[in-house]
PDB file of C-alpha atoms in Angstrom:
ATOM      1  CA  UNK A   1       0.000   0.000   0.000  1.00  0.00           C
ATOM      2  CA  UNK A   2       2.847   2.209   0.752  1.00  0.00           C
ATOM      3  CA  UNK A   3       4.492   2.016  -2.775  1.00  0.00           C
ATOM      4  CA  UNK A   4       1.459   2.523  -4.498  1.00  0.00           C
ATOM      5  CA  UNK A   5       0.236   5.712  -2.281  1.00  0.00           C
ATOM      6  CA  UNK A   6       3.351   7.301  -0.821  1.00  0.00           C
ATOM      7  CA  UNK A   7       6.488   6.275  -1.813  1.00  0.00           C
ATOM      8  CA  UNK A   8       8.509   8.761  -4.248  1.00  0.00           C
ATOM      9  CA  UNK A   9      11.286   6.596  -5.002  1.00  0.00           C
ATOM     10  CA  UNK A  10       8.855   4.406  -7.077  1.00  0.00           C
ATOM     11  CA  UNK A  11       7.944   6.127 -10.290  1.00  0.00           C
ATOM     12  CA  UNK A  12       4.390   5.152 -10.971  1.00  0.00           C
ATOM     13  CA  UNK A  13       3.112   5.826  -6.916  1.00  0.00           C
ATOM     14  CA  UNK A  14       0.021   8.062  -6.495  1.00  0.00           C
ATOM     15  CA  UNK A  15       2.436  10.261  -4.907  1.00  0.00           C
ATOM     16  CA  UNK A  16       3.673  11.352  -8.541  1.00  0.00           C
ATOM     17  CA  UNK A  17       0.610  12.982  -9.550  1.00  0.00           C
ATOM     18  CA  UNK A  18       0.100  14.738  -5.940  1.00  0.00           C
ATOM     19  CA  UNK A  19       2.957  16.007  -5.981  1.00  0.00           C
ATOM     20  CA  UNK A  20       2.974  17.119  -9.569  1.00  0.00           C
ATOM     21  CA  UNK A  21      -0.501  18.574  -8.641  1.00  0.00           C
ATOM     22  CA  UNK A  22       0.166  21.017  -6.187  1.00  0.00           C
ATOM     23  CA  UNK A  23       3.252  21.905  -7.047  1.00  0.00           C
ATOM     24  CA  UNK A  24       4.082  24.331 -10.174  1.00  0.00           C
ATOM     25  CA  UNK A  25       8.012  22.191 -10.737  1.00  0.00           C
ATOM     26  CA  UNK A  26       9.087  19.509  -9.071  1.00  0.00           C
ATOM     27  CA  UNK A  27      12.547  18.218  -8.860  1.00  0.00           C
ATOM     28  CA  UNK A  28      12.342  14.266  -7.428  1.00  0.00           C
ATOM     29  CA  UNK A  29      14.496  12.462 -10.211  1.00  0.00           C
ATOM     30  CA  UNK A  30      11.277   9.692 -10.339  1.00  0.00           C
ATOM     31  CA  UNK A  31       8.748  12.326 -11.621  1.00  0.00           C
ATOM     32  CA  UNK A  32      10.447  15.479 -12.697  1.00  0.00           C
ATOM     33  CA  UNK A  33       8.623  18.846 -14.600  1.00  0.00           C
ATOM     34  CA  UNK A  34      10.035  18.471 -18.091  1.00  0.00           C
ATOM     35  CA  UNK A  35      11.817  21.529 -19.415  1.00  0.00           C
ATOM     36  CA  UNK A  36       9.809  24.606 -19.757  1.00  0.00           C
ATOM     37  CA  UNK A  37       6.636  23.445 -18.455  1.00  0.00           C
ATOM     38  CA  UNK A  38       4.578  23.713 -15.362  1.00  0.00           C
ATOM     39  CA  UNK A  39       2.886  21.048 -13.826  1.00  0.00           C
ATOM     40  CA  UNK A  40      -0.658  20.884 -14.956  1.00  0.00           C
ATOM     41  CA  UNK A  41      -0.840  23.973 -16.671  1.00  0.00           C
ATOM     42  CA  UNK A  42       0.103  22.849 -20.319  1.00  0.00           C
ATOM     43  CA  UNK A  43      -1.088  19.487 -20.204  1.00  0.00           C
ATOM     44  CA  UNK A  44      -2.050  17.914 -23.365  1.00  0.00           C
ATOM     45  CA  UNK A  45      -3.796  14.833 -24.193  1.00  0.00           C
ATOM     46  CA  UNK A  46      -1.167  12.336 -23.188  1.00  0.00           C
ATOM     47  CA  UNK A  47      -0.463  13.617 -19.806  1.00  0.00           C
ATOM     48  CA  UNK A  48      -4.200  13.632 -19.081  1.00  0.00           C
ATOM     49  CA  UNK A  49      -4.912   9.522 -19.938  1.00  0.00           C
ATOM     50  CA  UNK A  50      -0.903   9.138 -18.252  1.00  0.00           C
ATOM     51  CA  UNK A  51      -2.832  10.606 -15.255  1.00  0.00           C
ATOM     52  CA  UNK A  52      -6.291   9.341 -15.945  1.00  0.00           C
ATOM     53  CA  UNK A  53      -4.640   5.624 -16.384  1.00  0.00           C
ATOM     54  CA  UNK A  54      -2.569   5.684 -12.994  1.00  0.00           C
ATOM     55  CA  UNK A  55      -5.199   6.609 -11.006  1.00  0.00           C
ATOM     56  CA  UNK A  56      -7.566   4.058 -12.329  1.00  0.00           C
ATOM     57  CA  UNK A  57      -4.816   1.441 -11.958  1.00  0.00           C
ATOM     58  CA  UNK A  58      -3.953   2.140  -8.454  1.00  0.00           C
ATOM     59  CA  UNK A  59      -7.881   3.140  -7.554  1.00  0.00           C
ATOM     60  CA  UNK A  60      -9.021  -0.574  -7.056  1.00  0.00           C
ATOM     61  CA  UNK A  61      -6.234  -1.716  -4.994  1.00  0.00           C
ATOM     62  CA  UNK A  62      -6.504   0.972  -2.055  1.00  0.00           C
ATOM     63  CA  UNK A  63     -10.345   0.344  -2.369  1.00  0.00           C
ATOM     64  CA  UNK A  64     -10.089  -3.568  -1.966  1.00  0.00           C
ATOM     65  CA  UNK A  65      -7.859  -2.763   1.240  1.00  0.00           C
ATOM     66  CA  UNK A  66     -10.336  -0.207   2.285  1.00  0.00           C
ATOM     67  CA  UNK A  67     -13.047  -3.253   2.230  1.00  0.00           C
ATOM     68  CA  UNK A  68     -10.592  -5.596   3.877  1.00  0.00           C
ATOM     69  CA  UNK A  69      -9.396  -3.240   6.747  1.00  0.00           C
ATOM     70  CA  UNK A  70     -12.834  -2.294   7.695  1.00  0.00           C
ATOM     71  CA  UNK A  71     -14.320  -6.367   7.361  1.00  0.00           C
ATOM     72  CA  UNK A  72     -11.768  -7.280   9.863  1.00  0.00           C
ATOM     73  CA  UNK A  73     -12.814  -4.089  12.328  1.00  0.00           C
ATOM     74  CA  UNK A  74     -16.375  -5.744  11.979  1.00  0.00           C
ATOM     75  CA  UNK A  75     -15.513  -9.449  12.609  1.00  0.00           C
ATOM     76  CA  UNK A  76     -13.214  -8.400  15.208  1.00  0.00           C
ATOM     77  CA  UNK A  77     -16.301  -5.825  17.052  1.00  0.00           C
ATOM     78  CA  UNK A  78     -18.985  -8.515  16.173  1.00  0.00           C
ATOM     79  CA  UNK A  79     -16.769 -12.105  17.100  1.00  0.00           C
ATOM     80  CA  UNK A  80     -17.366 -13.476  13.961  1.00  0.00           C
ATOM     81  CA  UNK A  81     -16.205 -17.114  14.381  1.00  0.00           C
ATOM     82  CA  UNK A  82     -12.257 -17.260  13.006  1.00  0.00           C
ATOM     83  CA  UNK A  83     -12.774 -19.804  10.359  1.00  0.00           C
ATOM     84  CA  UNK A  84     -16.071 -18.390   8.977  1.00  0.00           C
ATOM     85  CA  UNK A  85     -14.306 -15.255   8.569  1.00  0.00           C
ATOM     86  CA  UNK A  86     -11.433 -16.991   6.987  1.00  0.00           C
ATOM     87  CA  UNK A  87     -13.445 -18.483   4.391  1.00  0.00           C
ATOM     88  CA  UNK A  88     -14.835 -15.351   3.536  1.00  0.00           C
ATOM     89  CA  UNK A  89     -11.804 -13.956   3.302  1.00  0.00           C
ATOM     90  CA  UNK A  90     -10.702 -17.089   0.617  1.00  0.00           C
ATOM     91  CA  UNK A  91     -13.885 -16.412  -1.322  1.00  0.00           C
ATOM     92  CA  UNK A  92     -12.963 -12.473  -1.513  1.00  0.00           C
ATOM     93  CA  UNK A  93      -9.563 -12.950  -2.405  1.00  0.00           C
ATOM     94  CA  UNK A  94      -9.941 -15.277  -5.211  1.00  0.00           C
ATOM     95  CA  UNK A  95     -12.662 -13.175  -6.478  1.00  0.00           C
ATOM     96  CA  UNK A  96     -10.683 -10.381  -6.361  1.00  0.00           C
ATOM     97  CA  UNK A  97      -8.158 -12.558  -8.262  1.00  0.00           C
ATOM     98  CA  UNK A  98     -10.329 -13.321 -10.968  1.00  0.00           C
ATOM     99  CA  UNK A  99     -11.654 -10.361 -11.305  1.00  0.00           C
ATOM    100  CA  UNK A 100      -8.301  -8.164 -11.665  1.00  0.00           C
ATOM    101  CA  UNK A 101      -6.270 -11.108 -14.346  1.00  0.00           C
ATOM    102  CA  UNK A 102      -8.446 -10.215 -16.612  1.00  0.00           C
ATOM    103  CA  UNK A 103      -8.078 -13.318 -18.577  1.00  0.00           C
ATOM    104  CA  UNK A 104      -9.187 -17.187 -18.041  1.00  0.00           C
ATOM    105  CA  UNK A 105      -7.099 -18.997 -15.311  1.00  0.00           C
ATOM    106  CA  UNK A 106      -8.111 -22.662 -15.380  1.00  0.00           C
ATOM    107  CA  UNK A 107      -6.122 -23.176 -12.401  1.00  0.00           C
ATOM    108  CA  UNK A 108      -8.239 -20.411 -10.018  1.00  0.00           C
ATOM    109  CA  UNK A 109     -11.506 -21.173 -11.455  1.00  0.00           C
ATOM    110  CA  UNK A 110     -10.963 -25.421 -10.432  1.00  0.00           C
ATOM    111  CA  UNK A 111     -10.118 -23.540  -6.772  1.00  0.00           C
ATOM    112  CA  UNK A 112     -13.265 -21.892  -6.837  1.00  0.00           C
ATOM    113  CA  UNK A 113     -14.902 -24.983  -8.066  1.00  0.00           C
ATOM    114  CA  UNK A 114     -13.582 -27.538  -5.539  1.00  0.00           C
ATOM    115  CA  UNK A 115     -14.500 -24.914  -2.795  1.00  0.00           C
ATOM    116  CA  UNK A 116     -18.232 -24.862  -4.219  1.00  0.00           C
ATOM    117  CA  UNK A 117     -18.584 -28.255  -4.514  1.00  0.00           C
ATOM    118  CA  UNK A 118     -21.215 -30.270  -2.446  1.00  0.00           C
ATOM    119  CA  UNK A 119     -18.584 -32.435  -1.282  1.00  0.00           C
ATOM    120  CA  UNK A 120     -16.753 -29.718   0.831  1.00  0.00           C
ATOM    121  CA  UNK A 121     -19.610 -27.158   1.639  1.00  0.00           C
ATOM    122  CA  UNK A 122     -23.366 -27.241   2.656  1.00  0.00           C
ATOM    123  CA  UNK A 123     -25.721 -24.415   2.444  1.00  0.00           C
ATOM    124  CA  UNK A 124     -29.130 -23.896   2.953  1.00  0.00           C
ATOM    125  CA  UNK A 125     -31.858 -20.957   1.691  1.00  0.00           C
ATOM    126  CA  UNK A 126     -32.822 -19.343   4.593  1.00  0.00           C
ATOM    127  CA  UNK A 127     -36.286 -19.033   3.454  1.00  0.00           C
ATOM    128  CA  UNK A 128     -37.108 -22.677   2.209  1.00  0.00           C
ATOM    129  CA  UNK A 129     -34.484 -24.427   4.542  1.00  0.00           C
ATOM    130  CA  UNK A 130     -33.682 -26.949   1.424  1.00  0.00           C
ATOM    131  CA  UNK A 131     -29.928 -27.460   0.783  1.00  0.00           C
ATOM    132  CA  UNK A 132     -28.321 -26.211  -2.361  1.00  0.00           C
ATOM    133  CA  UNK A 133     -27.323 -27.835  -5.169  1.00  0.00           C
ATOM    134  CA  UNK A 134     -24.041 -27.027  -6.370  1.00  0.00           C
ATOM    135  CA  UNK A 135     -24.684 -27.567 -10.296  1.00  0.00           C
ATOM    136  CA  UNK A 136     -22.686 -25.758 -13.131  1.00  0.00           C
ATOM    137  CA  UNK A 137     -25.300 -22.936 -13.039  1.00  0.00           C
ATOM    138  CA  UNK A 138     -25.204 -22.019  -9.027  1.00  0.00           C
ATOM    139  CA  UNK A 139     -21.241 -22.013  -9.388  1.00  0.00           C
ATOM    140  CA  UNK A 140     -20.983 -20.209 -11.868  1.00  0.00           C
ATOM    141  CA  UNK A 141     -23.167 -17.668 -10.173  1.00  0.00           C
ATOM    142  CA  UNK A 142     -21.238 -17.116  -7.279  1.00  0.00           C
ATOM    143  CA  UNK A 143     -18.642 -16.877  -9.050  1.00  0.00           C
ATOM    144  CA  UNK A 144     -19.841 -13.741 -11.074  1.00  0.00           C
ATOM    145  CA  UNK A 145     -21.103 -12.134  -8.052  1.00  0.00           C
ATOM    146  CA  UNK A 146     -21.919 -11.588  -4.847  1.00  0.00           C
ATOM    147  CA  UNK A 147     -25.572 -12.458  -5.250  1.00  0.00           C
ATOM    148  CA  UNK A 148     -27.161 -15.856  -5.562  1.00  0.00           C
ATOM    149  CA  UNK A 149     -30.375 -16.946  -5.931  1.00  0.00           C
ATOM    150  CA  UNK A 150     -32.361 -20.332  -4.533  1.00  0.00           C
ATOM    151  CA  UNK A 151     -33.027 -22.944  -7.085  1.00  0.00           C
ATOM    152  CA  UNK A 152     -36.211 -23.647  -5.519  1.00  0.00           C
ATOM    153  CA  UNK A 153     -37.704 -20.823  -4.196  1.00  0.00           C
ATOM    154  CA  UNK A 154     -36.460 -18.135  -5.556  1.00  0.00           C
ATOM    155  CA  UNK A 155     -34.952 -15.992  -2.655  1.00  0.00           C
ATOM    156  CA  UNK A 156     -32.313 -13.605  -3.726  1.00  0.00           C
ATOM    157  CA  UNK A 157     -29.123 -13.969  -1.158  1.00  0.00           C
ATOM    158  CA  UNK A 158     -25.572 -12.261  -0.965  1.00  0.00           C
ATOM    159  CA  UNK A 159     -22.691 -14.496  -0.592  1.00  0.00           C
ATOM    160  CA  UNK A 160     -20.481 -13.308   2.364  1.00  0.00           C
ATOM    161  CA  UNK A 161     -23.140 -12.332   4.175  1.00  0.00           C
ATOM    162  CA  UNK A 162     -22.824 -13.121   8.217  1.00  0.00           C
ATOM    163  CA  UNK A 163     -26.164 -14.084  10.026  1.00  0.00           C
ATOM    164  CA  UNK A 164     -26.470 -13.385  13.704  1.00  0.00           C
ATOM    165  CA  UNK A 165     -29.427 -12.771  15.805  1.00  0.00           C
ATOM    166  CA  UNK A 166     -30.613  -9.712  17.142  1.00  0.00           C
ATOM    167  CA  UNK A 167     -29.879 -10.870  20.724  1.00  0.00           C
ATOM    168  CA  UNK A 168     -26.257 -10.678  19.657  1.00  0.00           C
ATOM    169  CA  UNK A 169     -25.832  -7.387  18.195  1.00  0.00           C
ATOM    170  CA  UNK A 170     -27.885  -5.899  21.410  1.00  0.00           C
ATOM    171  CA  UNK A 171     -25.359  -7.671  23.682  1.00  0.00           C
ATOM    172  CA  UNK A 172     -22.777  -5.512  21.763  1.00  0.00           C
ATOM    173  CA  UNK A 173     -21.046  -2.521  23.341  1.00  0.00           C
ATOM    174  CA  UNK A 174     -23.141   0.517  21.377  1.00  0.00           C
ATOM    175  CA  UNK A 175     -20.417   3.236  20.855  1.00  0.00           C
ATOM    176  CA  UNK A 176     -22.350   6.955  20.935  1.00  0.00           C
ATOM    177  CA  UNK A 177     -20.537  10.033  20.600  1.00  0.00           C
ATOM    178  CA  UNK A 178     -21.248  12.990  22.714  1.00  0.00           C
ATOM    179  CA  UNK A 179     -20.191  16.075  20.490  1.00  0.00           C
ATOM    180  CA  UNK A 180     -22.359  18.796  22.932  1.00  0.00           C
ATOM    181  CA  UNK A 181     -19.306  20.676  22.892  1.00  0.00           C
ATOM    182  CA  UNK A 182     -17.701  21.453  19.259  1.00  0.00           C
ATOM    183  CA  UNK A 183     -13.959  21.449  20.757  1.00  0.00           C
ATOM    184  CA  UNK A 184     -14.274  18.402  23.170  1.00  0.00           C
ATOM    185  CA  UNK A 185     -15.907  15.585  20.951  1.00  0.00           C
ATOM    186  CA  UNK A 186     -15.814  12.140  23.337  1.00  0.00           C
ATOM    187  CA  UNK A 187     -16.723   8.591  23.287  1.00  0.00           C
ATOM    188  CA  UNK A 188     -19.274   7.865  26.083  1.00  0.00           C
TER     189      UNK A 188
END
């Protein structure tokens, strides 16, 4: 995460085009101002998709730590059990894995598949408590997204999602903030 947000002794960090935007010349040796330019001011076409194609390069990675950083602030606050989280965590990751090679990888999509087979998993709808059945169709579902629906009823579920009761979540420290006085926000 460092390398691709902050660090200026890589060339193609974020930290190239922050700098280069609010600064008129900039001297690091990894992202110079050419000669007789200032930054931003005479862009042309190629600068602009240079930018435009870093930042949608390096976008997805700081989101998909976003989502992991904050998923393991939840399962820690709500005790999600370690090895349901884990899975989850598989699932997301080779997902994620799929989703960013771009291209068919036999190898991943058999991982996916053995996970997702019948043999090694059991799930059930929550509305018509019959099992699923993992057929070509339902795998291939899940693996396209997050959302799956019942082969015999119909209902329309989101993989990764964690079920707990409401007992649970009441049990659960609640965390309110007094801000009654604008310099002296606190926790209570």
């Amino acid at each position: 995460m460092y390398d691709i947000v902050y660090n200026r002794k890589v060339e193609n960090s974020l930290t190239s085009v922050f700098d280069k935007s609010i600064h008129l010349v900039t001297r690091n040796k990894n992202f110079p101002t050419e000669k007789r330019n200032l930054n931003f001011i005479f862009t042309d076409e190629k600068i602009w998709n240079d930018f435009w194609n870093l930042y949608y390069e390096k976008t997805p990675y700081i989101l998909l730590h976003l989502v992991e950083v904050a998923t393991a602030i939840f399962e820690k606050y709500l005790d999600i059990d370690i090895e349901i989280a884990e899975l989850h965590r598989y699932i997301r990751s080779l997902k994620i894995i799929l989703a960013l090679s771009g291209e068919e990888n036999k190898e991943l999509e058999n991982i996916f598949e053995f996970i997702f087979s019948s043999d090694n998993l059991s799930m059930v709808c929550e509305e018509c408590r019959k099992a699923y059945e993992f057929n070509t169709i339902f795998v291939k579902e899940l693996k396209e997204d997050y959302l799956y629906t019942c082969q015999r009823c119909g209902l329309i579920e989101r993989l990764g999602q964690y079920f707990m009761c409401d007992e649970l979540l009441s049990n659960k420290r609640k965390i309110l903030i007094d801000n009654s006085n604008d310099e002296n926000w606190k926790l209570v």
